[in-house]
XYZ file of C-alpha atoms in Angstrom:
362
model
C 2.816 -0.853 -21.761
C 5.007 1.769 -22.931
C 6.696 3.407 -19.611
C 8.150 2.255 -16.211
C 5.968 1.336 -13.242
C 6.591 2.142 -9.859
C 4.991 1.633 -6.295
C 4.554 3.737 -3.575
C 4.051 2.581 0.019
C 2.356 4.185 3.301
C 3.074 1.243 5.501
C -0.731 1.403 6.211
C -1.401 -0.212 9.516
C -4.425 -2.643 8.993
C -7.163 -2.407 11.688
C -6.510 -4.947 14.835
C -2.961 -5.296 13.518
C 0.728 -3.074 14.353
C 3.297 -0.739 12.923
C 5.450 -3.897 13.345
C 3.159 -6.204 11.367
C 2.741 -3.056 8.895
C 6.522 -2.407 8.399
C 7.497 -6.214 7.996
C 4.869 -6.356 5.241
C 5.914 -3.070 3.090
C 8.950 -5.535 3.243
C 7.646 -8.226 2.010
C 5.688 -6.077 -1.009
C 9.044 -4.465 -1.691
C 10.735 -8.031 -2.415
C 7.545 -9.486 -4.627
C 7.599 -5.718 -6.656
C 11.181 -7.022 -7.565
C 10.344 -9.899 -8.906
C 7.639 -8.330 -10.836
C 9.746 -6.156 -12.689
C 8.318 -2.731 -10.722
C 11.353 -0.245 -11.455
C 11.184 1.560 -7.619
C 10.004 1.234 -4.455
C 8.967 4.491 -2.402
C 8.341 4.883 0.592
C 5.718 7.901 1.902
C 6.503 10.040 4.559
C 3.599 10.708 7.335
C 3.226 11.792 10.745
C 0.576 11.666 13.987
C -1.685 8.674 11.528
C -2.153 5.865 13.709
C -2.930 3.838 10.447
C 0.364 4.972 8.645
C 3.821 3.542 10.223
C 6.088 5.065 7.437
C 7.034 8.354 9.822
C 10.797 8.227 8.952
C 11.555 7.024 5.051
C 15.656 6.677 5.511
C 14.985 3.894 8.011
C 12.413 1.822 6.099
C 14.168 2.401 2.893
C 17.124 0.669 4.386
C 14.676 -1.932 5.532
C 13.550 -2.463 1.966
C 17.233 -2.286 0.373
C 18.484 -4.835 2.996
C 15.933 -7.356 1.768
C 15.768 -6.609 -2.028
C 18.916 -6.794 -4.422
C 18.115 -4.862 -7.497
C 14.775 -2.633 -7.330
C 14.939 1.069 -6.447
C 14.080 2.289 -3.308
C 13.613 6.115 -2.070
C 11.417 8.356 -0.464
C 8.223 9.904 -1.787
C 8.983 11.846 -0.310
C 10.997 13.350 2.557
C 9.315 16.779 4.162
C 12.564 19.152 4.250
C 10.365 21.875 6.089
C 10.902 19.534 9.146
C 14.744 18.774 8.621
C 17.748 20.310 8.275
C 19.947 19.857 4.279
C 22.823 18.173 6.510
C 20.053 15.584 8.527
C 18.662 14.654 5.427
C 22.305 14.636 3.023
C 23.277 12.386 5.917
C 20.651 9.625 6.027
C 20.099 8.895 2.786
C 24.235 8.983 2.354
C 24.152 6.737 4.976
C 22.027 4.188 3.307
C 23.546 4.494 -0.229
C 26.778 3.987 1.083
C 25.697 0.624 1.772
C 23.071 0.222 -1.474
C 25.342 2.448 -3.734
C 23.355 3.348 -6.833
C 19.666 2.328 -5.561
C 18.596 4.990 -3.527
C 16.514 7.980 -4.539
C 16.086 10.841 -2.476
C 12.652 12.440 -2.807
C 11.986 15.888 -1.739
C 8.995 17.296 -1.079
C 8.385 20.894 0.583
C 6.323 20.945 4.043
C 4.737 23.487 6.344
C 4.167 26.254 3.072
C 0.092 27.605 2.270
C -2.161 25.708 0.573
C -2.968 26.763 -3.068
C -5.924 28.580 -3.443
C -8.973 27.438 -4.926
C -10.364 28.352 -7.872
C -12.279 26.220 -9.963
C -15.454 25.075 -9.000
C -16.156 22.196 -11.287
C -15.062 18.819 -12.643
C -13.789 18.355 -16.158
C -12.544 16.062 -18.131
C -9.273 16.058 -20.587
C -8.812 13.485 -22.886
C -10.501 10.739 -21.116
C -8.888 11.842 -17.613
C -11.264 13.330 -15.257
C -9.862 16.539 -13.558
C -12.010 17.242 -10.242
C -12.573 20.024 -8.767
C -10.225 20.823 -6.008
C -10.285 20.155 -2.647
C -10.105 23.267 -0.753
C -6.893 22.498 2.118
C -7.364 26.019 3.865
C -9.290 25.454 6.858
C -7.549 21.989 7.513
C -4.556 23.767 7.618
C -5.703 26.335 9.440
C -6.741 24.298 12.114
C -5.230 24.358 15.533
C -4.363 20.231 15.078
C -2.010 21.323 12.103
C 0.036 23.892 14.365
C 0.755 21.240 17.196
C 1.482 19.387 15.091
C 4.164 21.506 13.133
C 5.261 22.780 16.673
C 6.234 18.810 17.559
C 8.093 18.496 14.229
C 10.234 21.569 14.235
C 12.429 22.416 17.081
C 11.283 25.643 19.210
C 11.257 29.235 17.373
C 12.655 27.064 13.972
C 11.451 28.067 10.288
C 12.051 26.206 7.138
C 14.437 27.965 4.580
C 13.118 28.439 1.386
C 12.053 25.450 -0.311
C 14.657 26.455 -3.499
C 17.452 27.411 -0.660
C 16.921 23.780 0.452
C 17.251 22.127 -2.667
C 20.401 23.709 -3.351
C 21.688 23.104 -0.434
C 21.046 19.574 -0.571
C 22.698 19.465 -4.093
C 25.547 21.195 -2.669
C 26.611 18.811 0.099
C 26.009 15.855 -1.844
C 28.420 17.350 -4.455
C 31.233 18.687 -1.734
C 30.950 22.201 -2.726
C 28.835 23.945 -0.169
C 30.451 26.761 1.493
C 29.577 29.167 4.167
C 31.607 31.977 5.540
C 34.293 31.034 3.191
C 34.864 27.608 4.925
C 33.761 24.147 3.037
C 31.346 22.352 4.805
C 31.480 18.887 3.572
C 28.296 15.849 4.893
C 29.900 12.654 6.017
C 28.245 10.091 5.012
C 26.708 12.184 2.067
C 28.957 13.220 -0.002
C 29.754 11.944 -3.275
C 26.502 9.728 -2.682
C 25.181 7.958 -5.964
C 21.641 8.861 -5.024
C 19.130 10.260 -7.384
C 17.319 13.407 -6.380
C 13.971 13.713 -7.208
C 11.043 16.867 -6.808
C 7.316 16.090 -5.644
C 5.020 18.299 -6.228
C 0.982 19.052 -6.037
C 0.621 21.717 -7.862
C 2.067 23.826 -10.673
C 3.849 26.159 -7.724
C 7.360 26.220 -6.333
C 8.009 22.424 -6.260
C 7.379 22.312 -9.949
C 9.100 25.582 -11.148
C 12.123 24.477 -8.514
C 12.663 21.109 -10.234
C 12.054 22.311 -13.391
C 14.742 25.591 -13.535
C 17.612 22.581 -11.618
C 16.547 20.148 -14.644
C 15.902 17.441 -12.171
C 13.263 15.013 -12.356
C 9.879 15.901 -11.093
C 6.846 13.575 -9.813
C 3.527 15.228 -10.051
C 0.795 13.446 -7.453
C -2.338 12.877 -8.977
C -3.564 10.403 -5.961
C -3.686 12.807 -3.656
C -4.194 16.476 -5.277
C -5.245 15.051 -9.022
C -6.953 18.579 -10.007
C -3.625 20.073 -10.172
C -1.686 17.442 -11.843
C -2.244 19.162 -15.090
C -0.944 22.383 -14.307
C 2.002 20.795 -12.128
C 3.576 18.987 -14.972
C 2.993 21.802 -17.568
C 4.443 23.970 -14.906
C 7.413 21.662 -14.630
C 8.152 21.177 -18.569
C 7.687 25.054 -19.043
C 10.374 25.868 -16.451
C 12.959 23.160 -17.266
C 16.400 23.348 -18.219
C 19.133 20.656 -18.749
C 21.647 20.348 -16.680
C 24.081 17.781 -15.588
C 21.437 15.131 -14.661
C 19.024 15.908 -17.396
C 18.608 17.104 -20.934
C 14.949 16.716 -21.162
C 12.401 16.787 -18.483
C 11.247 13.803 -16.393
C 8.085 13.141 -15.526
C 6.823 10.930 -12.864
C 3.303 10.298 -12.168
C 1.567 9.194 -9.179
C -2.270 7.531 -8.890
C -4.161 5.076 -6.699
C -5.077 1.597 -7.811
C -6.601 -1.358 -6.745
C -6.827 -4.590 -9.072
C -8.457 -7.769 -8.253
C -9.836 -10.842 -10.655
C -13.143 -9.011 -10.754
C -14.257 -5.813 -10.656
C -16.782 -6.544 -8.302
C -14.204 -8.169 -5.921
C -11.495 -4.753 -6.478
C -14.397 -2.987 -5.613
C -15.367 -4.746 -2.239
C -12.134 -4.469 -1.118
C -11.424 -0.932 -1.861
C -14.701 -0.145 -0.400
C -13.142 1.564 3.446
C -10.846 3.458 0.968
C -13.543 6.406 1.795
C -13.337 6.360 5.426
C -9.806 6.110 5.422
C -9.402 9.326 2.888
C -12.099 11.146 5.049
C -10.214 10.704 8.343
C -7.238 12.302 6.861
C -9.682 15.214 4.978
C -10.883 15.616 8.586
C -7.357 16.674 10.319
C -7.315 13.604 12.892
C -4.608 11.318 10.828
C -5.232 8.422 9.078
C -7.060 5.471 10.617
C -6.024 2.025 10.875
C -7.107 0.399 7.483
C -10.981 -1.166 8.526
C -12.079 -4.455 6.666
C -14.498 -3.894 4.484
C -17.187 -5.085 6.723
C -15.949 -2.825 9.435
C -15.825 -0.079 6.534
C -19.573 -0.954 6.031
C -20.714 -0.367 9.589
C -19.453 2.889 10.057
C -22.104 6.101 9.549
C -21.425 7.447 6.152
C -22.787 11.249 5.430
C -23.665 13.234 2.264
C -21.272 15.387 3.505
C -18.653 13.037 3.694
C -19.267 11.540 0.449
C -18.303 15.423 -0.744
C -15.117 15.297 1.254
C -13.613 12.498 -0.378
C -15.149 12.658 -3.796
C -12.215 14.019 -5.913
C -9.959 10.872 -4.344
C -12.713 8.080 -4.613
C -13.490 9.352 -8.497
C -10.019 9.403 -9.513
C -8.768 6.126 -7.783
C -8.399 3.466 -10.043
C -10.415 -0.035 -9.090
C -11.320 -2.649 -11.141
C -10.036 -6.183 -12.917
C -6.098 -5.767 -14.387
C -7.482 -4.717 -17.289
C -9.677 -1.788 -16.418
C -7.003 -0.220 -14.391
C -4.355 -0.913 -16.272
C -6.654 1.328 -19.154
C -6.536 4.103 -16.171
C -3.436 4.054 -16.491
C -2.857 4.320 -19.795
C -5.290 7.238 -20.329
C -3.085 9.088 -17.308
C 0.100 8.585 -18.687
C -1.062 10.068 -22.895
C -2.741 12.806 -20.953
C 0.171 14.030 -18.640
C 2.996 12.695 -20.881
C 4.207 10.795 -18.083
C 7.272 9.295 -18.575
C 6.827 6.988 -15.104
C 3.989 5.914 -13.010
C 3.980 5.421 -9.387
C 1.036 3.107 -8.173
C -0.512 3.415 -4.400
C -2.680 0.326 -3.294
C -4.022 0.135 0.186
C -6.237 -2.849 1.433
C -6.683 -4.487 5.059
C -5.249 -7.673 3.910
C -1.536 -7.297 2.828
C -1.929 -10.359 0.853
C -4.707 -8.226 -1.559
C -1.956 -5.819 -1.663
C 0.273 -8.052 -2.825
C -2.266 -9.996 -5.529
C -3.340 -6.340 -6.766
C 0.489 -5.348 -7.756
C 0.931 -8.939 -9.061
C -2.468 -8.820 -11.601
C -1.319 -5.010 -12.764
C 2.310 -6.235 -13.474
C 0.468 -8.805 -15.801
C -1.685 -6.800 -17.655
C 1.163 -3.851 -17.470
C 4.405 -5.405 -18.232
């Protein structure tokens, strides 16, 4: 096919297995994406999940670099509501000074209001289905979402402004922050060969913030996909070159699952649903179920409509079919990059499903 293709990686923690077991296989993906010609490998950054064991990206990113000699690695991406410029300037300085040249440093803001909803209805551009959105308001409005916050963030702390943080970050990384007429200078950090990057979920501040510091920009369609439209457009209409770029970059993110047969990718994506709906529900991700726990558990109409806009727009099937998905996603948004998710109880189906799309993609 005609662009890049990248992976990103939760750690998922399968059910009746560890973080440990989790962590050693995102390793072991990492090293068989190399081979496969994937161009990075990101890591996802998630908190209070007991099925997700990526909860600090610098570390496992220097987990993957140790064990890999040429792929990418990076976070997809760090939540700088929840850190200070200097914590994060330092880490990931830290790890390129020892993998100078691989690392990218993903930023994505944390903590901010949820867009508002508007549209009511699915539609479909080009082939690509657009769902309506789901409406994030009352999960973050919950009280679960403000202990947690208040066990992320030290006592009485607020995150700067999301474009205040990105500057800062480029500042310290380039040895010219100042404040009160002294320069500040990040140790490991600065002069760090890392590549910045903007996430984004909507056509907001991430997008307009990446776009106006002409750095590149990776729009998530696997986890908001109605707004991946109006994120990248948002993006493209508010770039300008600058030192790292003279035309925008797009990035574009989407679940998949491949197996030989479609009735086979389908079976094992099938706890996909509970898994999305424990998240939807505010309690965290749940360890990964096989699909014959997946297929005990009580199912609702109503939770069919939490989840719909993920199951709809993740892409199952033989290499073929999703590699199709694919396609139609990258015409439609432009993309110059995709980023592939694939979660299944068995980390050897994870493995198999990045192997088949690398053959029908590459």
């Amino acid at each position: 096919m005609s662009v890049p293709l990248s992976i990103l990686d939760l750690a998922p923690i399968s059910s009746g297995s560890d973080a440990g077991a989790a962590l050693r296989a995102s390793v072991a993906v990492a090293q068989r994406a190399e081979t496969l010609g994937y161009h990075r490998y990101w890591v996802a950054e998630h908190h209070f999940a007991p099925g997700v064991a990526s909860a600090a990206p610098a570390v496992l990113i220097a987990l993957v670099a140790a064990a890999t000699g040429r792929i990418r690695v990076g976070s997809g991406a760090v939540q700088v509501g929840y850190q200070t410029p200097l914590s994060v300037v330092e880490q990931f300085g830290l790890v390129d000074a020892v993998y100078p040249g691989r690392v990218d440093l993903g930023l994505g803001r944390s903590g901010g209001k949820p867009t508002p909803v508007t549209e009511t209805a699915d539609r479909v551009v080009d082939g690509l289905l657009i769902p309506a959105p789901f409406d994030f308001s009352k999960l973050a409005a919950g009280p679960r979402f403000a202990a947690y916050a208040g066990l992320l963030r030290q006592p009485g702390a607020a995150p700067a402004p999301f474009a205040e943080i990105v500057d800062d970050i480029q500042a310290l990384i380039a040895g010219t922050l100042t404040r009160d007429g002294l320069d500040l200078h990040a140790t490991p950090g600065e002069g760090a060969k890392t590549e910045l990057w903007i996430l984004g979920s909507s056509g907001g501040e991430s997008a307009r913030v990446a776009g106006e510091r002409g750095l590149p920009f990776a729009a998530n369609y696997h986890v908001a996909p109605s707004n991946v439209l109006e994120a990248v457009e948002s993006y493209r209409a508010a770039f300008r070159p600058s030192a790292v770029l003279d035309r925008p970059y797009v990035l574009v993110s989407a679940d998949v699952l491949a197996a030989p047969t479609e009735e086979r990718a389908r079976y094992l994506a099938s706890p996909y649903r509970h898994w999305v709906r424990s998240i939807r529900t505010g309690t965290g991700a749940i360890p990964y179920p096989t699909p014959a726990e997946a297929a005990a558990l009580p199912w609702s109409d109503e939770d069919q409509a939490l989840v719909r806009d993920r199951l709809d727009t993740q892409f199952v099937g033989t290499p073929a079919q999703v590699a199709a998905r694919l396609e139609t996603l990258r015409r439609v948004t432009a993309a110059d990059e995709l980023l592939v998710t694939t979660i299944a109880h068995d980390p050897a189906d994870r493995i198999r499903s990045f192997e088949l799309l690398a053959g029908a993609w590459f």
